[in-house]
CSV table of N, CA and C in Angstrom, one decimal:
chain,number,residue,atom,x,y,z
A,1,MET,N,110.7,89.0,107.6
A,1,MET,CA,109.5,88.9,108.4
A,1,MET,C,108.8,90.2,108.5
A,2,THR,N,107.5,90.1,108.6
A,2,THR,CA,106.7,91.4,108.8
A,2,THR,C,106.1,91.4,110.2
A,3,THR,N,105.9,92.6,110.7
A,3,THR,CA,105.3,92.7,112.0
A,3,THR,C,104.3,93.8,112.0
A,4,PRO,N,103.0,93.5,112.2
A,4,PRO,CA,102.1,94.7,112.4
A,4,PRO,C,102.3,95.1,113.8
A,5,ASP,N,102.6,96.4,114.0
A,5,ASP,CA,102.9,96.9,115.3
A,5,ASP,C,101.8,97.9,115.8
A,6,VAL,N,101.6,98.0,117.1
A,6,VAL,CA,100.8,99.0,117.6
A,6,VAL,C,101.7,99.7,118.7
A,7,GLY,N,102.0,100.9,118.4
A,7,GLY,CA,102.9,101.7,119.3
A,7,GLY,C,102.2,102.1,120.6
A,8,THR,N,103.0,102.8,121.4
A,8,THR,CA,102.4,103.3,122.7
A,8,THR,C,101.3,104.3,122.4
A,9,ASP,N,101.3,105.0,121.3
A,9,ASP,CA,100.2,106.0,121.0
A,9,ASP,C,99.1,105.4,120.2
A,10,ASP,N,99.1,104.0,120.1
A,10,ASP,CA,98.0,103.3,119.4
A,10,ASP,C,98.1,103.5,117.9
A,11,GLU,N,99.2,104.1,117.3
A,11,GLU,CA,99.3,104.2,115.9
A,11,GLU,C,99.8,102.9,115.3
A,12,ALA,N,99.1,102.5,114.3
A,12,ALA,CA,99.4,101.2,113.6
A,12,ALA,C,100.7,101.4,112.7
A,13,SER,N,101.4,100.4,112.6
A,13,SER,CA,102.6,100.4,111.6
A,13,SER,C,102.8,99.0,111.2
A,14,VAL,N,103.6,98.9,110.1
A,14,VAL,CA,104.0,97.6,109.6
A,14,VAL,C,105.5,97.7,109.4
A,15,SER,N,106.3,96.7,109.9
A,15,SER,CA,107.7,96.7,109.7
A,15,SER,C,108.1,95.4,109.0
A,16,ILE,N,108.9,95.6,108.0
A,16,ILE,CA,109.4,94.4,107.2
A,16,ILE,C,110.9,94.3,107.5
A,17,ARG,N,111.3,93.2,108.0
A,17,ARG,CA,112.8,93.0,108.3
A,17,ARG,C,113.3,92.0,107.3
A,18,CYS,N,114.5,92.2,106.8
A,18,CYS,CA,115.2,91.3,105.9
A,18,CYS,C,115.5,90.0,106.6
A,19,GLN,N,115.2,88.9,105.9
A,19,GLN,CA,115.5,87.6,106.5
A,19,GLN,C,117.0,87.4,106.6
A,20,ASP,N,117.8,87.9,105.6
A,20,ASP,CA,119.2,87.8,105.6
A,20,ASP,C,120.0,88.7,106.5
A,21,ASN,N,119.4,89.9,106.8
A,21,ASN,CA,120.0,90.8,107.7
A,21,ASN,C,119.0,91.7,108.4
A,22,ALA,N,118.7,91.3,109.7
A,22,ALA,CA,117.6,92.0,110.4
A,22,ALA,C,117.8,93.5,110.6
A,23,SER,N,119.0,94.0,110.4
A,23,SER,CA,119.2,95.4,110.5
A,23,SER,C,118.7,96.2,109.3
A,24,VAL,N,118.3,95.5,108.3
A,24,VAL,CA,117.7,96.1,107.1
A,24,VAL,C,116.2,96.0,107.2
A,25,SER,N,115.5,97.2,107.2
A,25,SER,CA,114.1,97.1,107.4
A,25,SER,C,113.4,98.3,106.7
A,26,VAL,N,112.1,98.1,106.5
A,26,VAL,CA,111.2,99.1,105.9
A,26,VAL,C,110.0,99.2,106.9
A,27,THR,N,109.5,100.4,107.2
A,27,THR,CA,108.4,100.6,108.1
A,27,THR,C,107.4,101.5,107.5
A,28,PHE,N,106.1,101.1,107.5
A,28,PHE,CA,105.0,101.9,107.1
A,28,PHE,C,104.4,102.4,108.4
A,29,CYS,N,104.2,103.7,108.5
A,29,CYS,CA,103.7,104.3,109.8
A,29,CYS,C,103.0,105.6,109.5
A,30,ASP,N,102.5,106.2,110.6
A,30,ASP,CA,101.9,107.5,110.6
A,30,ASP,C,100.9,107.7,109.5
A,31,ARG,N,100.0,106.8,109.4
A,31,ARG,CA,98.9,106.8,108.4
A,31,ARG,C,97.9,107.9,108.8
A,32,PHE,N,97.4,108.6,107.7
A,32,PHE,CA,96.3,109.6,107.9
A,32,PHE,C,95.6,109.8,106.6
A,33,ASN,N,94.5,110.4,106.6
A,33,ASN,CA,93.8,110.8,105.4
A,33,ASN,C,93.0,112.1,105.5
A,34,PHE,N,92.9,112.8,104.4
A,34,PHE,CA,92.1,114.0,104.4
A,34,PHE,C,90.7,113.8,103.9
A,35,ASP,N,90.6,112.8,103.0
A,35,ASP,CA,89.3,112.5,102.4
A,35,ASP,C,89.2,111.0,102.0
A,36,ALA,N,88.1,110.6,101.4
A,36,ALA,CA,87.9,109.2,101.0
A,36,ALA,C,88.7,108.8,99.8
A,37,ASP,N,89.3,109.7,99.1
A,37,ASP,CA,90.0,109.4,97.9
A,37,ASP,C,91.5,109.0,98.0
A,38,SER,N,92.0,109.1,99.2
A,38,SER,CA,93.4,108.8,99.4
A,38,SER,C,93.8,108.4,100.8
A,39,VAL,N,94.9,107.8,100.9
A,39,VAL,CA,95.5,107.5,102.2
A,39,VAL,C,97.0,108.0,102.2
A,40,HIS,N,97.4,108.7,103.2
A,40,HIS,CA,98.7,109.2,103.3
A,40,HIS,C,99.4,108.5,104.4
A,41,TYR,N,100.7,108.2,104.2
A,41,TYR,CA,101.5,107.5,105.2
A,41,TYR,C,103.0,107.8,105.1
A,42,ALA,N,103.7,107.5,106.1
A,42,ALA,CA,105.2,107.6,106.0
A,42,ALA,C,105.8,106.3,105.7
A,43,VAL,N,107.0,106.3,105.1
A,43,VAL,CA,107.8,105.1,104.8
A,43,VAL,C,109.2,105.4,105.3
A,44,GLU,N,109.7,104.5,106.1
A,44,GLU,CA,111.1,104.6,106.6
A,44,GLU,C,111.9,103.4,106.2
A,45,LEU,N,113.1,103.7,105.7
A,45,LEU,CA,114.1,102.7,105.3
A,45,LEU,C,115.2,102.7,106.3
A,46,ARG,N,115.7,101.6,106.7
A,46,ARG,CA,116.8,101.5,107.6
A,46,ARG,C,117.8,100.4,107.2
A,47,ALA,N,119.1,100.7,107.3
A,47,ALA,CA,120.1,99.7,107.0
A,47,ALA,C,121.3,100.3,107.7
A,48,PRO,N,122.4,99.5,107.9
A,48,PRO,CA,123.6,100.0,108.5
A,48,PRO,C,124.1,101.2,107.8
A,49,GLY,N,124.2,102.4,108.5
A,49,GLY,CA,124.6,103.6,107.9
A,49,GLY,C,123.6,104.4,107.1
A,50,LEU,N,122.3,103.9,107.1
A,50,LEU,CA,121.3,104.6,106.4
A,50,LEU,C,120.0,104.7,107.2
A,51,THR,N,119.4,105.8,107.2
A,51,THR,CA,118.0,106.1,107.7
A,51,THR,C,117.4,107.1,106.7
A,52,ALA,N,116.3,106.7,106.1
A,52,ALA,CA,115.7,107.6,105.1
A,52,ALA,C,114.2,107.5,105.4
A,53,ARG,N,113.5,108.6,105.2
A,53,ARG,CA,112.0,108.7,105.5
A,53,ARG,C,111.4,109.7,104.5
A,54,VAL,N,110.2,109.2,104.0
A,54,VAL,CA,109.3,110.1,103.3
A,54,VAL,C,108.1,110.2,104.1
A,55,ASP,N,107.7,111.4,104.5
A,55,ASP,CA,106.6,111.6,105.5
A,55,ASP,C,105.2,111.5,104.8
A,56,GLU,N,105.1,111.7,103.5
A,56,GLU,CA,103.8,111.8,103.0
A,56,GLU,C,103.7,111.0,101.6
A,57,VAL,N,103.7,109.7,101.7
A,57,VAL,CA,103.5,108.9,100.5
A,57,VAL,C,102.0,108.9,100.4
A,58,VAL,N,101.5,109.0,99.2
A,58,VAL,CA,100.0,109.0,99.0
A,58,VAL,C,99.6,107.8,98.1
A,59,ALA,N,98.6,107.1,98.6
A,59,ALA,CA,97.9,106.1,97.9
A,59,ALA,C,96.5,106.6,97.5
A,60,TRP,N,96.3,106.7,96.2
A,60,TRP,CA,95.0,107.2,95.7
A,60,TRP,C,94.1,106.0,95.4
A,61,ILE,N,92.8,106.1,95.6
A,61,ILE,CA,92.0,105.0,95.4
A,61,ILE,C,91.9,104.5,94.0
A,62,TRP,N,92.3,105.3,93.0
A,62,TRP,CA,92.3,104.9,91.6
A,62,TRP,C,93.6,104.4,91.1
A,63,ASP,N,94.6,104.4,92.0
A,63,ASP,CA,95.9,103.9,91.6
A,63,ASP,C,96.0,102.4,91.7
A,64,SER,N,97.0,101.8,91.0
A,64,SER,CA,97.3,100.4,91.2
A,64,SER,C,97.6,100.2,92.7
A,65,ASP,N,97.1,99.2,93.3
A,65,ASP,CA,97.2,98.9,94.7
A,65,ASP,C,98.5,98.2,95.1
A,66,LEU,N,99.2,98.7,96.1
A,66,LEU,CA,100.4,98.0,96.6
A,66,LEU,C,100.0,96.6,97.1
A,67,THR,N,98.9,96.5,97.8
A,67,THR,CA,98.6,95.2,98.4
A,67,THR,C,98.3,94.2,97.3
A,68,ALA,N,97.6,94.6,96.2
A,68,ALA,CA,97.4,93.7,95.1
A,68,ALA,C,98.7,93.2,94.5
A,69,PHE,N,99.7,94.1,94.3
A,69,PHE,CA,101.0,93.7,93.8
A,69,PHE,C,101.7,92.7,94.7
A,70,LEU,N,101.6,92.9,96.1
A,70,LEU,CA,102.2,92.0,97.0
A,70,LEU,C,101.5,90.7,97.0
A,71,GLU,N,100.1,90.7,96.9
A,71,GLU,CA,99.3,89.5,96.9
A,71,GLU,C,99.7,88.7,95.6
A,72,ASP,N,99.9,89.3,94.5
A,72,ASP,CA,100.3,88.6,93.3
A,72,ASP,C,101.6,87.9,93.4
A,73,LEU,N,102.5,88.6,94.1
A,73,LEU,CA,103.9,88.0,94.3
A,73,LEU,C,103.7,86.8,95.2
A,74,ALA,N,102.9,86.9,96.3
A,74,ALA,CA,102.6,85.7,97.2
A,74,ALA,C,102.0,84.6,96.4
A,75,THR,N,101.1,84.9,95.5
A,75,THR,CA,100.4,83.8,94.7
A,75,THR,C,101.4,83.1,93.9
A,76,ASP,N,102.4,83.8,93.4
A,76,ASP,CA,103.5,83.2,92.5
A,76,ASP,C,104.6,82.7,93.3
A,77,TYR,N,104.4,82.0,94.4
A,77,TYR,CA,105.4,81.5,95.4
A,77,TYR,C,106.4,80.6,94.7
A,78,GLN,N,106.0,80.0,93.6
A,78,GLN,CA,107.0,79.0,92.9
A,78,GLN,C,108.0,79.7,92.0
A,79,GLY,N,107.8,81.1,91.9
A,79,GLY,CA,108.8,81.8,91.2
A,79,GLY,C,108.4,82.4,89.9
A,80,TRP,N,109.2,83.3,89.4
A,80,TRP,CA,109.0,83.9,88.1
A,80,TRP,C,110.3,84.4,87.5
A,81,ASP,N,110.3,84.7,86.3
A,81,ASP,CA,111.6,85.2,85.6
A,81,ASP,C,111.5,86.7,85.6
A,82,GLY,N,112.7,87.3,85.7
A,82,GLY,CA,112.8,88.8,85.6
A,82,GLY,C,112.4,89.5,86.8
A,83,GLU,N,112.1,90.8,86.6
A,83,GLU,CA,111.8,91.6,87.8
A,83,GLU,C,110.4,92.2,87.6
A,84,ARG,N,109.6,92.3,88.7
A,84,ARG,CA,108.3,93.0,88.7
A,84,ARG,C,108.4,94.2,89.5
A,85,SER,N,107.7,95.2,89.1
A,85,SER,CA,107.7,96.5,89.9
A,85,SER,C,106.4,97.1,90.0
A,86,TRP,N,106.3,98.0,91.0
A,86,TRP,CA,105.1,98.8,91.4
A,86,TRP,C,105.6,100.1,91.8
A,87,HIS,N,104.8,101.2,91.6
A,87,HIS,CA,105.1,102.5,92.2
A,87,HIS,C,103.9,103.3,92.5
A,88,THR,N,104.0,104.3,93.3
A,88,THR,CA,102.9,105.2,93.6
A,88,THR,C,102.8,106.1,92.4
A,89,ASN,N,101.7,106.8,92.3
A,89,ASN,CA,101.3,107.7,91.2
A,89,ASN,C,102.4,108.7,91.0
A,90,ASP,N,103.0,109.3,92.0
A,90,ASP,CA,104.0,110.3,91.9
A,90,ASP,C,105.4,109.7,92.0
A,91,ARG,N,105.5,108.4,92.1
A,91,ARG,CA,106.8,107.6,92.1
A,91,ARG,C,107.7,108.0,93.2
A,92,ASP,N,107.2,108.4,94.3
A,92,ASP,CA,108.1,108.6,95.5
A,92,ASP,C,108.4,107.3,96.2
A,93,LEU,N,107.5,106.3,96.0
A,93,LEU,CA,107.8,105.0,96.5
A,93,LEU,C,107.7,104.0,95.3
A,94,THR,N,108.8,103.2,95.2
A,94,THR,CA,108.8,102.2,94.1
A,94,THR,C,109.2,100.9,94.8
A,95,VAL,N,108.6,99.8,94.4
A,95,VAL,CA,109.0,98.5,94.9
A,95,VAL,C,109.3,97.6,93.7
A,96,SER,N,110.5,97.0,93.7
A,96,SER,CA,110.9,96.0,92.7
A,96,SER,C,111.0,94.7,93.3
A,97,ALA,N,110.6,93.6,92.6
A,97,ALA,CA,110.7,92.3,93.2
A,97,ALA,C,111.4,91.3,92.2
A,98,GLY,N,112.2,90.5,92.8
A,98,GLY,CA,112.9,89.5,92.1
A,98,GLY,C,112.9,88.2,92.8
A,99,PHE,N,112.9,87.1,92.1
A,99,PHE,CA,112.8,85.7,92.8
A,99,PHE,C,114.2,85.1,92.7
A,100,ARG,N,114.6,84.5,93.8
A,100,ARG,CA,115.9,83.7,93.7
A,100,ARG,C,115.6,82.3,94.1
A,101,SER,N,116.5,81.4,93.7
A,101,SER,CA,116.4,80.0,94.0
A,101,SER,C,116.3,79.8,95.5
A,102,GLY,N,115.6,78.8,95.9
A,102,GLY,CA,115.4,78.5,97.4
A,102,GLY,C,114.1,79.1,97.9
A,103,GLY,N,113.4,79.8,97.0
A,103,GLY,CA,112.1,80.3,97.4
A,103,GLY,C,112.0,81.6,98.1
A,104,TYR,N,112.9,82.5,97.7
A,104,TYR,CA,112.9,83.8,98.4
A,104,TYR,C,112.7,84.9,97.4
A,105,VAL,N,112.0,86.0,97.9
A,105,VAL,CA,111.7,87.1,97.1
A,105,VAL,C,112.5,88.3,97.6
A,106,GLY,N,113.2,89.0,96.8
A,106,GLY,CA,113.9,90.2,97.1
A,106,GLY,C,113.1,91.4,96.7
A,107,LEU,N,112.7,92.2,97.7
A,107,LEU,CA,111.9,93.4,97.5
A,107,LEU,C,112.8,94.6,97.7
A,108,THR,N,113.0,95.3,96.6
A,108,THR,CA,113.8,96.6,96.7
A,108,THR,C,112.9,97.7,96.9
A,109,TRP,N,113.0,98.4,98.0
A,109,TRP,CA,112.1,99.5,98.3
A,109,TRP,C,112.9,100.8,98.1
A,110,ALA,N,112.4,101.6,97.2
A,110,ALA,CA,113.1,102.9,96.8
A,110,ALA,C,112.3,104.1,97.1
A,111,LEU,N,112.9,105.0,97.8
A,111,LEU,CA,112.2,106.3,98.1
A,111,LEU,C,112.9,107.4,97.3
A,112,ARG,N,112.1,108.2,96.5
A,112,ARG,CA,112.7,109.2,95.7
A,112,ARG,C,111.7,110.4,95.7
A,113,PRO,N,111.6,111.2,96.8
A,113,PRO,CA,110.7,112.3,96.9
A,113,PRO,C,111.2,113.4,96.0
A,114,TRP,N,110.3,114.3,95.7
A,114,TRP,CA,110.7,115.5,94.9
A,114,TRP,C,111.5,115.2,93.7
A,115,THR,N,111.1,114.3,92.9
A,115,THR,CA,111.9,113.9,91.7
A,115,THR,C,112.1,115.0,90.7
A,116,GLN,N,111.2,116.0,90.7
A,116,GLN,CA,111.4,117.1,89.8
A,116,GLN,C,112.1,118.3,90.4
A,117,ALA,N,112.4,118.3,91.7
A,117,ALA,CA,113.0,119.4,92.3
A,117,ALA,C,114.5,119.3,92.3
A,118,ALA,N,115.2,120.4,92.3
A,118,ALA,CA,116.7,120.4,92.4
A,118,ALA,C,117.0,120.0,93.9
A,119,GLY,N,118.0,119.2,94.0
A,119,GLY,CA,118.4,118.8,95.3
A,119,GLY,C,117.6,117.6,95.8
A,120,GLY,N,116.9,116.9,94.9
A,120,GLY,CA,116.1,115.7,95.3
A,120,GLY,C,117.1,114.6,95.7
A,121,TRP,N,116.6,113.6,96.4
A,121,TRP,CA,117.4,112.5,96.8
A,121,TRP,C,116.7,111.2,96.6
A,122,GLY,N,117.4,110.1,96.8
A,122,GLY,CA,116.9,108.8,96.7
A,122,GLY,C,117.6,107.9,97.6
A,123,ALA,N,116.9,106.8,98.1
A,123,ALA,CA,117.5,105.8,98.9
A,123,ALA,C,116.8,104.5,98.7
A,124,SER,N,117.4,103.4,98.8
A,124,SER,CA,116.7,102.1,98.7
A,124,SER,C,117.4,101.1,99.6
A,125,VAL,N,116.6,100.1,99.9
A,125,VAL,CA,117.1,98.9,100.7
A,125,VAL,C,116.4,97.7,100.0
A,126,THR,N,117.0,96.5,100.2
A,126,THR,CA,116.4,95.3,99.7
A,126,THR,C,116.1,94.4,100.9
A,127,THR,N,114.9,93.9,101.0
A,127,THR,CA,114.5,92.9,102.0
A,127,THR,C,114.3,91.6,101.3
A,128,TRP,N,114.7,90.5,101.9
A,128,TRP,CA,114.5,89.1,101.4
A,128,TRP,C,113.5,88.4,102.3
A,129,LEU,N,112.4,87.9,101.7
A,129,LEU,CA,111.4,87.2,102.5
A,129,LEU,C,111.1,85.8,101.8
A,130,GLU,N,110.6,84.9,102.6
A,130,GLU,CA,110.2,83.6,102.0
A,130,GLU,C,109.0,83.9,101.1
A,131,ALA,N,109.0,83.2,99.9
A,131,ALA,CA,108.1,83.5,98.9
A,131,ALA,C,106.6,83.2,99.3
A,132,GLY,N,106.4,82.2,100.1
A,132,GLY,CA,105.0,81.8,100.4
A,132,GLY,C,104.4,82.6,101.6
A,133,GLU,N,104.6,82.0,102.8
A,133,GLU,CA,103.9,82.5,103.9
A,133,GLU,C,104.3,83.9,104.3
A,134,GLN,N,105.6,84.2,104.3
A,134,GLN,CA,106.0,85.6,104.6
A,134,GLN,C,105.5,86.6,103.7
A,135,MET,N,105.4,86.3,102.4
A,135,MET,CA,104.9,87.3,101.4
A,135,MET,C,103.4,87.4,101.6
A,136,THR,N,102.7,86.3,101.9
A,136,THR,CA,101.2,86.4,102.2
A,136,THR,C,101.0,87.2,103.4
A,137,SER,N,101.8,87.0,104.4
A,137,SER,CA,101.6,87.8,105.7
A,137,SER,C,101.9,89.3,105.4
A,138,LEU,N,102.9,89.6,104.6
A,138,LEU,CA,103.2,91.0,104.3
A,138,LEU,C,102.1,91.6,103.6
A,139,ALA,N,101.5,91.0,102.6
A,139,ALA,CA,100.4,91.5,101.8
A,139,ALA,C,99.2,91.8,102.8
A,140,ALA,N,98.9,90.9,103.7
A,140,ALA,CA,97.8,91.0,104.6
A,140,ALA,C,98.0,92.2,105.6
A,141,ASP,N,99.3,92.3,106.1
A,141,ASP,CA,99.6,93.4,107.0
A,141,ASP,C,99.5,94.7,106.3
A,142,VAL,N,100.0,94.8,105.1
A,142,VAL,CA,100.0,96.1,104.4
A,142,VAL,C,98.5,96.5,104.1
A,143,ARG,N,97.7,95.5,103.6
A,143,ARG,CA,96.3,95.7,103.4
A,143,ARG,C,95.6,96.3,104.6
A,144,ALA,N,95.8,95.6,105.8
A,144,ALA,CA,95.2,96.1,107.0
A,144,ALA,C,95.7,97.5,107.4
A,145,PHE,N,97.0,97.8,107.2
A,145,PHE,CA,97.5,99.1,107.5
A,145,PHE,C,96.8,100.2,106.6
A,146,LEU,N,96.8,100.0,105.3
A,146,LEU,CA,96.2,101.0,104.4
A,146,LEU,C,94.7,101.1,104.5
A,147,ALA,N,94.0,100.1,104.9
A,147,ALA,CA,92.6,100.1,105.0
A,147,ALA,C,92.1,100.6,106.4
A,148,GLU,N,92.9,100.6,107.4
A,148,GLU,CA,92.5,101.0,108.7
A,148,GLU,C,91.8,102.3,108.8
A,149,GLU,N,90.7,102.4,109.5
A,149,GLU,CA,90.0,103.6,109.7
A,149,GLU,C,90.8,104.5,110.6
A,150,HIS,N,91.0,105.8,110.1
A,150,HIS,CA,91.7,106.7,110.9
A,150,HIS,C,90.8,107.2,112.0
A,151,GLN,N,91.3,107.2,113.2
A,151,GLN,CA,90.6,107.6,114.4
A,151,GLN,C,90.7,109.1,114.6
């Protein structure tokens, strides 16, 4: 399930909770921008025994769009073979999608900041959502989060 949230400080966020295990989640939050060419935001992964966060994921206007990727997955609610994937330009956020019988999409969210630096790290969680309505809702929530005007 996805939840567009407005916190006490009026900062928008989107949380994705795994249908199979509600303690597994991904949160998009702390959105900001420096110019019209990019949007910066934080991504948090949570699972039992795991909390990981990248503070400055960057979405460039010329990059392949995460929302378009999610919308394509929602459109293909009857399923597909194999795995589909998307990543940011610098690959600090990667999303892989697989379809399983019963109409569910597994989204594996991987954070890997500083991939070229010594001591880099990586973490991932998988959230399962219904292929139709929940995927459509997720795509709309992420689109609204990334397009929101920064106050």
